[in-house]
PDB file of C-alpha atoms in Angstrom:
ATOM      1  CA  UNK A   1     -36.064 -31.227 -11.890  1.00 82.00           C
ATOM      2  CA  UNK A   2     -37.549 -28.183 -10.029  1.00 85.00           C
ATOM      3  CA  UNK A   3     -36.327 -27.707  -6.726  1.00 82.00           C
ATOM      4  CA  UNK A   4     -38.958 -27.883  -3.509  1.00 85.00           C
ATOM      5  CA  UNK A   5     -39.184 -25.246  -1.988  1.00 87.00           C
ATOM      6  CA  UNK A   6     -40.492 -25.316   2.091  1.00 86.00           C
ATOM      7  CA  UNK A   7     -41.485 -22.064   3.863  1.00 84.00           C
ATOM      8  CA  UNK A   8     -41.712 -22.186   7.711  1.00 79.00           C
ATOM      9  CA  UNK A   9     -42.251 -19.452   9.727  1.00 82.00           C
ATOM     10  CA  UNK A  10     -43.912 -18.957  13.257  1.00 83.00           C
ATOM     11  CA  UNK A  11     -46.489 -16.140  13.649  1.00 85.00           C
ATOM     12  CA  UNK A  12     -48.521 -15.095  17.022  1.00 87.00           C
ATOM     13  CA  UNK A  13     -52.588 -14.967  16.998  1.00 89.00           C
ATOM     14  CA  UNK A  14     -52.432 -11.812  15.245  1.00 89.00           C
ATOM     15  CA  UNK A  15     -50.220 -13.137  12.590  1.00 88.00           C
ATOM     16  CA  UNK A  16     -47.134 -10.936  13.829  1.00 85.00           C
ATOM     17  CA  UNK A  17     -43.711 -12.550  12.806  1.00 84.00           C
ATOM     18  CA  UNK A  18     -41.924 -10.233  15.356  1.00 81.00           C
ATOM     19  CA  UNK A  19     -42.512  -7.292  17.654  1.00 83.00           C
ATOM     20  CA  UNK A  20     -40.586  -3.766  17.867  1.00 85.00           C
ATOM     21  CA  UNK A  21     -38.423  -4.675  20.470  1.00 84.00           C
ATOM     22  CA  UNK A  22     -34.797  -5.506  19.986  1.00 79.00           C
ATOM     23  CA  UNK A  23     -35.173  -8.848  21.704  1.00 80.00           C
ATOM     24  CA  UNK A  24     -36.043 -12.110  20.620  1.00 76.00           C
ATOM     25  CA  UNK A  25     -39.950 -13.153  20.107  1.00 79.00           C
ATOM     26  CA  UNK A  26     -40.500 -16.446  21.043  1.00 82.00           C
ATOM     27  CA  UNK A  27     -43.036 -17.777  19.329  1.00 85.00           C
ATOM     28  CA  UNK A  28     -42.445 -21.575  18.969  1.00 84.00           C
ATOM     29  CA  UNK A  29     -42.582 -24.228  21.927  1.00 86.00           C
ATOM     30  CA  UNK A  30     -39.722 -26.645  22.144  1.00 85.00           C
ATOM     31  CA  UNK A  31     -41.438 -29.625  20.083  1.00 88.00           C
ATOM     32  CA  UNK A  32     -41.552 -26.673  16.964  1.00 85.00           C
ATOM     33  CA  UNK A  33     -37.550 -26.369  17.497  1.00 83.00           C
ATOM     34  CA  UNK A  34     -37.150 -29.682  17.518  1.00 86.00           C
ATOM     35  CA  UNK A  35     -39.338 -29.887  13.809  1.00 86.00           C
ATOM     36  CA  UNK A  36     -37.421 -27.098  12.953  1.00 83.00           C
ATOM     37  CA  UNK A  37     -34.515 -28.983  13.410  1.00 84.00           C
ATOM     38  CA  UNK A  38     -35.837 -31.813  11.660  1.00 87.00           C
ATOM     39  CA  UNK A  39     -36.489 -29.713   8.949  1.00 85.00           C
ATOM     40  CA  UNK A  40     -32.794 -28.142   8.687  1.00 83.00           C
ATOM     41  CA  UNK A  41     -31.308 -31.959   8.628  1.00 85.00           C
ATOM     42  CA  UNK A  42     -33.234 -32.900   5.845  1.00 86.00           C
ATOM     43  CA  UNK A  43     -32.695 -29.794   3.710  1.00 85.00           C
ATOM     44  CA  UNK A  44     -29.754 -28.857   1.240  1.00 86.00           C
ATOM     45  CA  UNK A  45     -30.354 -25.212   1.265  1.00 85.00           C
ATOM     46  CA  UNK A  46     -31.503 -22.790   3.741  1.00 85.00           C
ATOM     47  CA  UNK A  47     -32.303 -19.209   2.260  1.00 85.00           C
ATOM     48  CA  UNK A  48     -32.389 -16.341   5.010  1.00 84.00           C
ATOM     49  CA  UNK A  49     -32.875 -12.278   4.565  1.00 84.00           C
ATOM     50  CA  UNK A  50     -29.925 -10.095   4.672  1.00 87.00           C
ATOM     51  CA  UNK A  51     -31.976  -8.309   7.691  1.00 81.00           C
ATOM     52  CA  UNK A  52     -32.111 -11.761   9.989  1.00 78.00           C
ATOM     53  CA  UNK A  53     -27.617 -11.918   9.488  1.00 80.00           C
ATOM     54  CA  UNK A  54     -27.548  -8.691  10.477  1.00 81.00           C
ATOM     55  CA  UNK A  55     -29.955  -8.798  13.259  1.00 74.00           C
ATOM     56  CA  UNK A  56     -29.612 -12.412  14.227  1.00 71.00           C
ATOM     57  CA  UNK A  57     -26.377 -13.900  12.928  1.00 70.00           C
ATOM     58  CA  UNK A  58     -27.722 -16.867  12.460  1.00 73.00           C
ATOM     59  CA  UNK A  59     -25.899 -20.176  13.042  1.00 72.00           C
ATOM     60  CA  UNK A  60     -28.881 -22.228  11.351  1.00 73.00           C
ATOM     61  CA  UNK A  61     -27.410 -25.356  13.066  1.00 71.00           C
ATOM     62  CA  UNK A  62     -29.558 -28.532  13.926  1.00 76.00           C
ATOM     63  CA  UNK A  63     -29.523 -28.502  17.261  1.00 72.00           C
ATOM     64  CA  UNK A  64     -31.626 -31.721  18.159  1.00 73.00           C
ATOM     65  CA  UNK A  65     -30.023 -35.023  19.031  1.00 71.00           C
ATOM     66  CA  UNK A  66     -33.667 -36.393  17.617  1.00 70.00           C
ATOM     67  CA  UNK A  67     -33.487 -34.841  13.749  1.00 67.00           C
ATOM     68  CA  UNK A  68     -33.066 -37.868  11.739  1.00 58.00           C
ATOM     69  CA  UNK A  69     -30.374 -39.617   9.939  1.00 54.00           C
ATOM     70  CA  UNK A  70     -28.753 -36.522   8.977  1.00 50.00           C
ATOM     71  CA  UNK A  71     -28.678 -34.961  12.235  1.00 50.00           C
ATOM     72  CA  UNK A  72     -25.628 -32.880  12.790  1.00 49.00           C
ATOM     73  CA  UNK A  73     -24.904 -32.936  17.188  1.00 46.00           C
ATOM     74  CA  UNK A  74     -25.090 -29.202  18.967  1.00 46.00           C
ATOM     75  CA  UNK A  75     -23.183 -26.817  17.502  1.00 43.00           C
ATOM     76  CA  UNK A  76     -21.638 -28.773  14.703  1.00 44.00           C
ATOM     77  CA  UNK A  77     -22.753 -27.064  11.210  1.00 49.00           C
ATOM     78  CA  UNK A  78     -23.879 -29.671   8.829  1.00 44.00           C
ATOM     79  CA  UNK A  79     -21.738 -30.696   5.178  1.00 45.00           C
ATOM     80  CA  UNK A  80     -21.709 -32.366   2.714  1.00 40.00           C
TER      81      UNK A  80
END
């Protein structure tokens, strides 16, 4: 079986992904985390660039108490 593969990404009305600054772009309202997070539950793999865990180190946790079944609590990495 083929895996599925989901892209999600947030871009600004002039389809910008990020700006020049060194600080973080916000461009996603708290109902988008929270999807986000739904998201992240539900998935088995999350693929990132080398650039965002150097820039960002990432955590990619699920973060809402709301994300389904599989909904790991703050700060508690999901596994399997």
């Amino acid at each position: 079986m083929r895996p599925h593969v989901l892209l999600s990404v947030a871009t600004s009305v002039d389809g910008a992904i990020d700006d020049t600054t060194p600080d973080r772009l916000l461009l996603s309202n708290a109902e988008d985390f929270d999807r986000v997070d739904q998201v992240r539950a539900e998935s088995d793999a999350i693929l990132i660039g080398a650039g965002t865990i150097r820039a960002d180190n990432p955590r990619l946790l699920v973060n809402s108490e709301n994300a389904g079944p599989n909904a790991c609590g703050p700060a508690s990495p999901r596994t399997r």
